Each structure stands twice: as C-alpha cells, then as structure tokens.
Amino acid sequence: MNRLTSYAHGGGCACKIPPGELEEIVRGLTGVVDPALLVGLDDGDDAAVVQIDERTAVVTTADFFTPVVDDAYDWGRIAAANALSDVYAMGGRPIVAVNLVGWPRDVLPKELLTEVLRGGFDVAREAACHIGGGHSIDDPEPKYGMAVTGIADPQRLLRNDAAQAGLPLTLTKPLGVGVLNNRHKSTGEVFPQAVASMVALNREASEAALEAGARAATDVTGFGLLGHLYKLARASGVTAVIDAAAVPYLDGARDALRDGYVSGGTKRNLDWVLPHLRADVDDEELLLLADAQTSGGLLVAGEVPGYPVIGHLEVRGDAILRVR
Ligand code: CO
Ligand code: CO
C-alpha cells in the first residue's frame, strides 16, 4: 500500500473547484427565495441558514476532501473539524452529522477506513455533536467528510455580508497549513504543528466572537485568507486592509513556500483576487496570504479577545482588498 496522500490528486480544501469557476456554475441559480432562508447561495457563505421560529435557525453544510495527511486517524479528525467549522463560522452550534465516504475498496484496507471514521467520531464527540449514519461509495480516490446540521440564534448569526467599515479584522488560527501539507505530500515529512492546528475546533473562537458582539465572520479554507476576505468584503460592500506583518504563520510555512511547495489552488486564489487587490508587499507575501487552508481559523469582523488583529475594514475605496 502506498502513502495515503499519494491517492489524492489534490490536497484538502485545495481540491475545491476554483472560486471564480464555482461562481459561474451557480450564476442564475440564485434569486427567488423564501425569506425564511436567511442565508442561501447568494454570497457564497459558509452554510445555509433557515429560520424556524423567533429564536431558532437551522444551519446546514457539507464538506469532504481527499487525504491531506498520511495518518488515517489524523485525516479523519481534520476532515471532521473542517466540516464542523462551517457551522461555527455562522455562529451556530453543531447538533448532528452524517459521514460522507469515498473508498477504493480494492486498493485500501477497510481497517484504514475504520481509523478515518474513528478520527471523525472523536472530533464530533469533542464538539458534542451526534453522528448518525452517512453515505459511502466505492471510489478510486479516497474521500472523507461530513454533512453537519446545527442550530443558531437567528438574531446572532456570523454572516459574510454583515461586516462594517471601521471594524478591526481578527484571525483565530495561523496560516500556512497549505504549504506544509503540500510538502508533507511530496516528502513525507510530518508537521505536528499543522496537524494540531487543523484538528482544533473553531468552537471557542466562534463563541468568543459572538460574546464580543461580532456579526460577520467566515472560516479560512480552500480560497485562502485573501480569497475568503475578498468574498466577505465584496458581500459587505467594504474594503479590507491587511497588515501583512500582523498575520501569524505556522513554523516552517515560510521555508516551505521558499522551497517551492505552493499548490495550484493557492496560485488560483491569488489570480482570482488580483484584479481587486492593491498591494505594497512582494509576491511571496501574497502567495502566503493566498495559501489554501484546510480547516483554517475564523476571520472575524471585530476584535476577539485572545486572538490577533490582522487589519481592518474601511469604507469601499478603489480596491476591495489592500495589503500593506
Ligand atoms: Co467555510
Ligand atoms: Co465549507
């Protein structure tokens, strides 16, 4: 049996369909919606949200991807933390999840799948989220993730279109898992700091953001910090300014970038935002800021105690993004 990541054509959220392409695909499918659908397809938010009554909204999302690490248990934990994250990114609390599995049953032992699922179970338990059944198919490329349903207070959502000029921007996890995962896939080197970051739930960050009065946030995944911030600023009608020196990175991220471990997804992220970006920093810095994350942190419009401020929001100027 080969290393688990060798079965993946892409890596983690970096195997997402590119952002611009996705928007073309769903164009024309949005529009006529019931007002109870508080968050739908329009601004590409993290999850769909439906209002049930005055106090309750249902939050629903799905996320799955190919192996990002060779350790099956870690991959399961990462995929689960990543799927749960979209509920936290809306200000919700996950209630129940079902597994989504693609498995090459002729090639990979089923004991390995048990390890993947065990990782998912452990993280769901940590999140106090039930796991029901799920769906599995025979697939030449292994895939794992979850569809997650949660609840939220409809008056206290973290939307991506509710950010306001004048607010600081907070980022709750360091960047760099994209380049480190890419290096791991190529060389087999293990990066425990990246694994620790990816398996960490965004629950505390979400609760702290709500507690601090935040109304706008998103999680940083496959489109990178620049891509997700661009979506948030565009949907909210503001300009986002990043102080590059204030952005935290995992140990080894800068070296991995210099050694060439940049994914195609990261380059596509940067190409996508470039027409809307004014930058005073070099390309290396921009590539790091566009690094496609897997199970990244929350990007919050507002200050969240305990987490670094990386920039701020302004009245919309001539560019949607600025990096200085
Ligand atoms: Co998301
Ligand atoms: Co997602």
Short mmCIF file of C-alpha atoms and ligand atoms in Angstrom, two decimals:
data_model
loop_
_atom_site.label_atom_id
_atom_site.label_comp_id
_atom_site.label_asym_id
_atom_site.label_seq_id
_atom_site.Cartn_x
_atom_site.Cartn_y
_atom_site.Cartn_z
CA MET A 1 0.00 0.00 0.00
CA ASN A 2 1.24 3.47 -0.86
CA ARG A 3 1.09 6.52 1.39
CA LEU A 4 -2.46 7.77 1.86
CA THR A 5 -1.78 11.21 0.34
CA SER A 6 -0.47 9.57 -2.85
CA TYR A 7 -4.08 8.62 -3.68
CA ALA A 8 -5.13 12.28 -3.73
CA HIS A 9 -4.89 14.25 -6.99
CA GLY A 10 -5.16 17.48 -4.99
CA GLY A 11 -4.94 18.29 -1.30
CA GLY A 12 -7.62 19.15 1.25
CA CYS A 13 -9.59 22.29 0.61
CA ALA A 14 -7.06 22.96 -2.16
CA CYS A 15 -9.05 20.40 -4.17
CA LYS A 16 -12.03 22.76 -4.15
CA ILE A 17 -13.38 23.87 -7.51
CA PRO A 18 -11.69 27.27 -8.09
CA PRO A 19 -13.72 30.21 -6.72
CA GLY A 20 -14.33 32.07 -9.99
CA GLU A 21 -15.37 28.86 -11.75
CA LEU A 22 -17.80 27.96 -8.97
CA GLU A 23 -19.48 31.36 -9.15
CA GLU A 24 -20.01 30.91 -12.90
CA ILE A 25 -21.54 27.49 -12.34
CA VAL A 26 -24.14 28.69 -9.82
CA ARG A 27 -24.88 32.00 -11.54
CA GLY A 28 -28.57 32.19 -12.41
CA LEU A 29 -29.49 29.57 -9.85
CA THR A 30 -29.89 32.20 -7.12
CA GLY A 31 -32.64 34.76 -6.78
CA VAL A 32 -36.14 33.59 -5.92
CA VAL A 33 -36.02 32.52 -2.31
CA ASP A 34 -38.32 32.32 0.66
CA PRO A 35 -37.47 34.91 3.35
CA ALA A 36 -37.12 32.07 5.86
CA LEU A 37 -33.91 31.14 4.02
CA LEU A 38 -31.78 33.65 5.93
CA VAL A 39 -28.56 32.62 4.20
CA GLY A 40 -28.68 30.91 0.81
CA LEU A 41 -26.48 30.72 -2.24
CA ASP A 42 -26.16 34.44 -2.96
CA ASP A 43 -22.91 35.45 -1.29
CA GLY A 44 -21.29 32.03 -1.02
CA ASP A 45 -21.47 31.98 2.77
CA ASP A 46 -20.20 29.04 4.86
CA ALA A 47 -23.52 27.30 5.39
CA ALA A 48 -27.22 27.63 4.58
CA VAL A 49 -29.39 29.02 7.39
CA VAL A 50 -33.17 28.62 7.66
CA GLN A 51 -35.27 30.38 10.28
CA ILE A 52 -37.61 28.02 12.16
CA ASP A 53 -39.05 30.43 14.71
CA GLU A 54 -38.11 33.65 16.51
CA ARG A 55 -35.28 32.02 18.42
CA THR A 56 -34.15 29.12 16.27
CA ALA A 57 -32.43 28.79 12.92
CA VAL A 58 -31.15 25.57 11.36
CA VAL A 59 -27.62 25.71 9.93
CA THR A 60 -26.61 23.08 7.39
CA THR A 61 -23.41 22.39 5.48
CA ALA A 62 -21.33 19.61 3.91
CA ASP A 63 -17.61 19.30 3.35
CA PHE A 64 -15.37 16.44 2.22
CA PHE A 65 -11.97 16.04 0.57
CA THR A 66 -9.12 13.72 -0.37
CA PRO A 67 -6.36 12.76 2.14
CA VAL A 68 -4.31 15.75 3.33
CA VAL A 69 -2.05 13.68 5.60
CA ASP A 70 -0.85 10.06 5.52
CA ASP A 71 -2.10 9.22 9.02
CA ALA A 72 -5.67 7.92 8.59
CA TYR A 73 -6.82 8.87 12.09
CA ASP A 74 -5.48 12.44 11.71
CA TRP A 75 -7.11 12.77 8.30
CA GLY A 76 -10.44 11.79 9.90
CA ARG A 77 -10.01 14.33 12.66
CA ILE A 78 -9.03 17.10 10.24
CA ALA A 79 -11.96 16.42 7.88
CA ALA A 80 -14.43 16.44 10.79
CA ALA A 81 -13.06 19.64 12.35
CA ASN A 82 -13.20 21.24 8.90
CA ALA A 83 -16.82 20.18 8.26
CA LEU A 84 -17.96 21.34 11.71
CA SER A 85 -16.18 24.65 11.18
CA ASP A 86 -18.75 25.96 8.70
CA VAL A 87 -21.41 25.76 11.44
CA TYR A 88 -19.17 27.67 13.87
CA ALA A 89 -18.41 30.17 11.09
CA MET A 90 -22.14 31.03 11.01
CA GLY A 91 -22.31 31.44 14.80
CA GLY A 92 -24.06 28.08 15.18
CA ARG A 93 -23.70 25.00 17.33
CA PRO A 94 -23.43 21.61 15.58
CA ILE A 95 -26.10 19.09 16.61
CA VAL A 96 -25.82 16.09 14.29
CA ALA A 97 -23.52 14.97 11.48
CA VAL A 98 -23.50 12.16 8.93
CA ASN A 99 -20.36 10.76 7.33
CA LEU A 100 -19.57 11.10 3.61
CA VAL A 101 -17.12 8.48 2.37
CA GLY A 102 -15.49 7.55 -0.94
CA TRP A 103 -13.23 4.50 -0.61
CA PRO A 104 -11.18 2.43 -3.09
CA ARG A 105 -12.17 -0.87 -1.50
CA ASP A 106 -10.00 -2.96 -3.84
CA VAL A 107 -6.88 -0.96 -3.01
CA LEU A 108 -7.05 0.24 0.58
CA PRO A 109 -7.81 -1.98 3.60
CA LYS A 110 -11.10 -1.41 5.38
CA GLU A 111 -9.27 -1.21 8.72
CA LEU A 112 -7.81 2.06 7.46
CA LEU A 113 -11.29 3.43 6.86
CA THR A 114 -12.18 2.46 10.42
CA GLU A 115 -9.28 4.67 11.56
CA VAL A 116 -10.51 7.59 9.44
CA LEU A 117 -14.02 7.26 10.88
CA ARG A 118 -12.65 6.91 14.42
CA GLY A 119 -10.89 10.25 13.96
CA GLY A 120 -14.16 11.81 12.79
CA PHE A 121 -16.05 10.35 15.76
CA ASP A 122 -13.51 11.65 18.26
CA VAL A 123 -13.70 15.21 16.96
CA ALA A 124 -17.52 15.12 16.74
CA ARG A 125 -17.62 13.92 20.34
CA GLU A 126 -15.36 16.79 21.36
CA ALA A 127 -17.83 19.11 19.64
CA ALA A 128 -20.76 17.42 21.45
CA CYS A 129 -22.19 16.66 18.01
CA HIS A 130 -24.02 13.38 17.38
CA ILE A 131 -23.03 11.22 14.44
CA GLY A 132 -25.77 9.37 12.60
CA GLY A 133 -25.02 7.13 9.66
CA GLY A 134 -23.89 8.56 6.38
CA HIS A 135 -23.22 7.51 2.83
CA SER A 136 -20.29 5.62 1.32
CA ILE A 137 -19.37 4.75 -2.24
CA ASP A 138 -16.62 2.75 -3.92
CA ASP A 139 -14.36 5.45 -5.35
CA PRO A 140 -10.89 5.24 -6.98
CA GLU A 141 -9.85 8.25 -4.89
CA PRO A 142 -10.45 8.17 -1.10
CA LYS A 143 -12.63 10.99 0.21
CA TYR A 144 -13.96 11.76 3.65
CA GLY A 145 -16.02 14.44 5.30
CA MET A 146 -19.40 15.15 6.85
CA ALA A 147 -22.73 16.83 6.31
CA VAL A 148 -23.42 18.76 9.50
CA THR A 149 -26.64 20.23 10.86
CA GLY A 150 -26.60 22.76 13.67
CA ILE A 151 -28.71 25.44 15.27
CA ALA A 152 -28.17 29.14 15.79
CA ASP A 153 -29.90 32.21 17.17
CA PRO A 154 -31.26 33.96 14.04
CA GLN A 155 -30.53 37.36 15.65
CA ARG A 156 -26.91 36.44 16.32
CA LEU A 157 -25.52 34.98 13.11
CA LEU A 158 -21.98 35.44 11.82
CA ARG A 159 -22.71 36.25 8.17
CA ASN A 160 -20.18 37.12 5.48
CA ASP A 161 -22.23 40.09 4.23
CA ALA A 162 -22.63 41.94 7.54
CA ALA A 163 -19.13 43.38 8.02
CA GLN A 164 -18.89 47.14 8.60
CA ALA A 165 -16.27 49.79 7.86
CA GLY A 166 -14.28 50.81 10.92
CA LEU A 167 -14.10 47.33 12.45
CA PRO A 168 -10.79 45.55 13.05
CA LEU A 169 -10.20 42.12 11.47
CA THR A 170 -9.30 39.17 13.68
CA LEU A 171 -7.82 35.83 12.56
CA THR A 172 -8.09 32.92 15.02
CA LYS A 173 -5.58 30.39 13.56
CA PRO A 174 -2.18 30.97 11.94
CA LEU A 175 -1.87 30.41 8.18
CA GLY A 176 0.48 28.00 6.42
CA VAL A 177 -1.13 24.55 6.51
CA GLY A 178 -1.41 24.61 2.71
CA VAL A 179 2.30 24.80 2.00
CA LEU A 180 3.10 22.41 4.88
CA ASN A 181 0.57 19.82 3.68
CA ASN A 182 1.96 20.15 0.18
CA ARG A 183 5.47 19.49 1.49
CA HIS A 184 4.19 16.51 3.51
CA LYS A 185 2.56 15.04 0.40
CA SER A 186 5.80 15.42 -1.58
CA THR A 187 8.37 14.35 1.00
CA GLY A 188 6.56 12.50 3.81
CA GLU A 189 7.92 14.94 6.42
CA VAL A 190 5.40 15.29 9.25
CA PHE A 191 4.36 18.70 10.61
CA PRO A 192 2.71 18.23 14.01
CA GLN A 193 2.08 21.99 14.34
CA ALA A 194 -0.03 21.88 11.15
CA VAL A 195 -1.95 18.79 12.30
CA ALA A 196 -2.62 20.36 15.72
CA SER A 197 -3.96 23.49 14.03
CA MET A 198 -6.19 21.56 11.60
CA VAL A 199 -7.78 19.27 14.22
CA ALA A 200 -8.59 22.21 16.54
CA LEU A 201 -12.28 23.12 16.60
CA ASN A 202 -13.39 26.67 15.86
CA ARG A 203 -15.94 26.42 18.67
CA GLU A 204 -14.18 28.65 21.18
CA ALA A 205 -13.32 31.21 18.53
CA SER A 206 -16.96 31.32 17.42
CA GLU A 207 -18.28 31.68 20.97
CA ALA A 208 -15.71 34.39 21.73
CA ALA A 209 -16.66 36.26 18.54
CA LEU A 210 -20.38 36.20 19.43
CA GLU A 211 -19.57 37.18 23.00
CA ALA A 212 -17.60 40.16 21.66
CA GLY A 213 -20.65 41.25 19.65
CA ALA A 214 -19.38 40.24 16.19
CA ARG A 215 -21.96 39.88 13.42
CA ALA A 216 -19.73 38.96 10.49
CA ALA A 217 -17.23 36.14 10.07
CA THR A 218 -16.18 33.32 7.79
CA ASP A 219 -13.72 30.47 8.10
CA VAL A 220 -10.49 30.45 6.11
CA THR A 221 -10.35 27.29 3.98
CA GLY A 222 -9.54 26.48 0.36
CA PHE A 223 -9.70 30.02 -1.05
CA GLY A 224 -7.08 31.20 1.44
CA LEU A 225 -7.18 34.32 3.62
CA LEU A 226 -7.20 36.60 0.57
CA GLY A 227 -9.99 34.68 -1.17
CA HIS A 228 -12.28 34.43 1.84
CA LEU A 229 -11.61 38.03 2.88
CA TYR A 230 -12.34 39.17 -0.67
CA LYS A 231 -15.71 37.37 -0.54
CA LEU A 232 -16.53 38.91 2.86
CA ALA A 233 -15.52 42.45 1.84
CA ARG A 234 -17.28 42.18 -1.53
CA ALA A 235 -20.52 40.89 0.04
CA SER A 236 -20.40 43.56 2.75
CA GLY A 237 -19.59 46.47 0.40
CA VAL A 238 -16.39 47.46 2.22
CA THR A 239 -12.64 47.50 1.60
CA ALA A 240 -10.47 45.20 3.72
CA VAL A 241 -6.94 46.24 4.66
CA ILE A 242 -4.44 43.59 5.79
CA ASP A 243 -1.34 44.48 7.80
CA ALA A 244 0.89 41.72 6.41
CA ALA A 245 3.32 41.89 9.34
CA ALA A 246 0.48 41.17 11.80
CA VAL A 247 -0.62 37.91 10.14
CA PRO A 248 0.52 34.84 12.12
CA TYR A 249 2.10 31.81 10.38
CA LEU A 250 2.89 28.27 11.47
CA ASP A 251 6.56 27.41 11.95
CA GLY A 252 8.05 26.21 8.67
CA ALA A 253 5.44 27.84 6.42
CA ARG A 254 7.78 30.48 5.01
CA ASP A 255 10.52 27.88 4.36
CA ALA A 256 8.04 25.58 2.62
CA LEU A 257 6.99 28.46 0.36
CA ARG A 258 10.61 29.33 -0.49
CA ASP A 259 11.30 25.66 -1.23
CA GLY A 260 8.50 25.72 -3.78
CA TYR A 261 5.66 23.84 -2.11
CA VAL A 262 2.92 26.13 -3.39
CA SER A 263 -0.27 24.40 -4.55
CA GLY A 264 -2.07 25.17 -7.79
CA GLY A 265 -5.08 26.13 -5.67
CA THR A 266 -3.08 28.83 -3.91
CA LYS A 267 -1.95 30.33 -7.23
CA ARG A 268 -5.55 30.27 -8.48
CA ASN A 269 -6.69 32.03 -5.29
CA LEU A 270 -4.21 34.83 -5.87
CA ASP A 271 -5.06 35.14 -9.58
CA TRP A 272 -8.74 35.40 -8.64
CA VAL A 273 -8.35 38.32 -6.22
CA LEU A 274 -5.51 40.14 -8.05
CA PRO A 275 -7.79 42.44 -10.12
CA HIS A 276 -9.36 43.66 -6.86
CA LEU A 277 -6.17 43.96 -4.84
CA ARG A 278 -3.69 46.77 -4.17
CA ALA A 279 -0.53 45.53 -2.51
CA ASP A 280 2.61 47.10 -1.07
CA VAL A 281 4.22 43.71 -0.40
CA ASP A 282 6.04 41.23 -2.68
CA ASP A 283 4.64 38.16 -4.42
CA GLU A 284 6.00 35.76 -1.81
CA GLU A 285 3.98 37.53 0.88
CA LEU A 286 0.87 37.49 -1.32
CA LEU A 287 1.22 33.77 -2.01
CA LEU A 288 1.41 33.10 1.74
CA LEU A 289 -1.71 35.20 2.28
CA ALA A 290 -3.47 33.24 -0.50
CA ASP A 291 -2.27 29.85 0.83
CA ALA A 292 -5.17 27.38 0.51
CA GLN A 293 -6.03 26.31 4.05
CA THR A 294 -7.64 23.12 5.28
CA SER A 295 -9.64 23.51 8.49
CA GLY A 296 -8.37 27.07 8.98
CA GLY A 297 -9.44 29.57 11.61
CA LEU A 298 -12.20 32.13 11.72
CA LEU A 299 -11.80 35.53 10.10
CA VAL A 300 -13.93 37.88 12.18
CA ALA A 301 -15.04 41.47 11.57
CA GLY A 302 -14.42 42.80 15.07
CA GLU A 303 -11.93 42.38 17.86
CA VAL A 304 -11.99 38.99 19.60
CA PRO A 305 -10.11 38.82 22.91
CA GLY A 306 -7.26 36.32 22.82
CA TYR A 307 -6.70 36.41 19.05
CA PRO A 308 -4.56 38.68 16.84
CA VAL A 309 -5.93 41.63 14.87
CA ILE A 310 -4.54 41.44 11.31
CA GLY A 311 -6.09 44.51 9.70
CA HIS A 312 -9.30 46.47 9.49
CA LEU A 313 -12.27 47.35 7.31
CA GLU A 314 -12.81 50.70 5.60
CA VAL A 315 -15.43 52.46 3.51
CA ARG A 316 -15.19 50.94 0.00
CA GLY A 317 -12.34 52.56 -1.91
CA ASP A 318 -10.83 51.85 -5.34
CA ALA A 319 -9.85 48.28 -4.42
CA ILE A 320 -11.77 45.67 -2.40
CA LEU A 321 -8.56 44.35 -0.81
CA ARG A 322 -5.43 46.18 0.27
CA VAL A 323 -2.28 44.59 1.69
CA ARG A 324 0.38 46.76 3.26
CO CO B 1 -16.44 27.95 5.20
CO CO B 2 -17.15 24.60 3.51
#
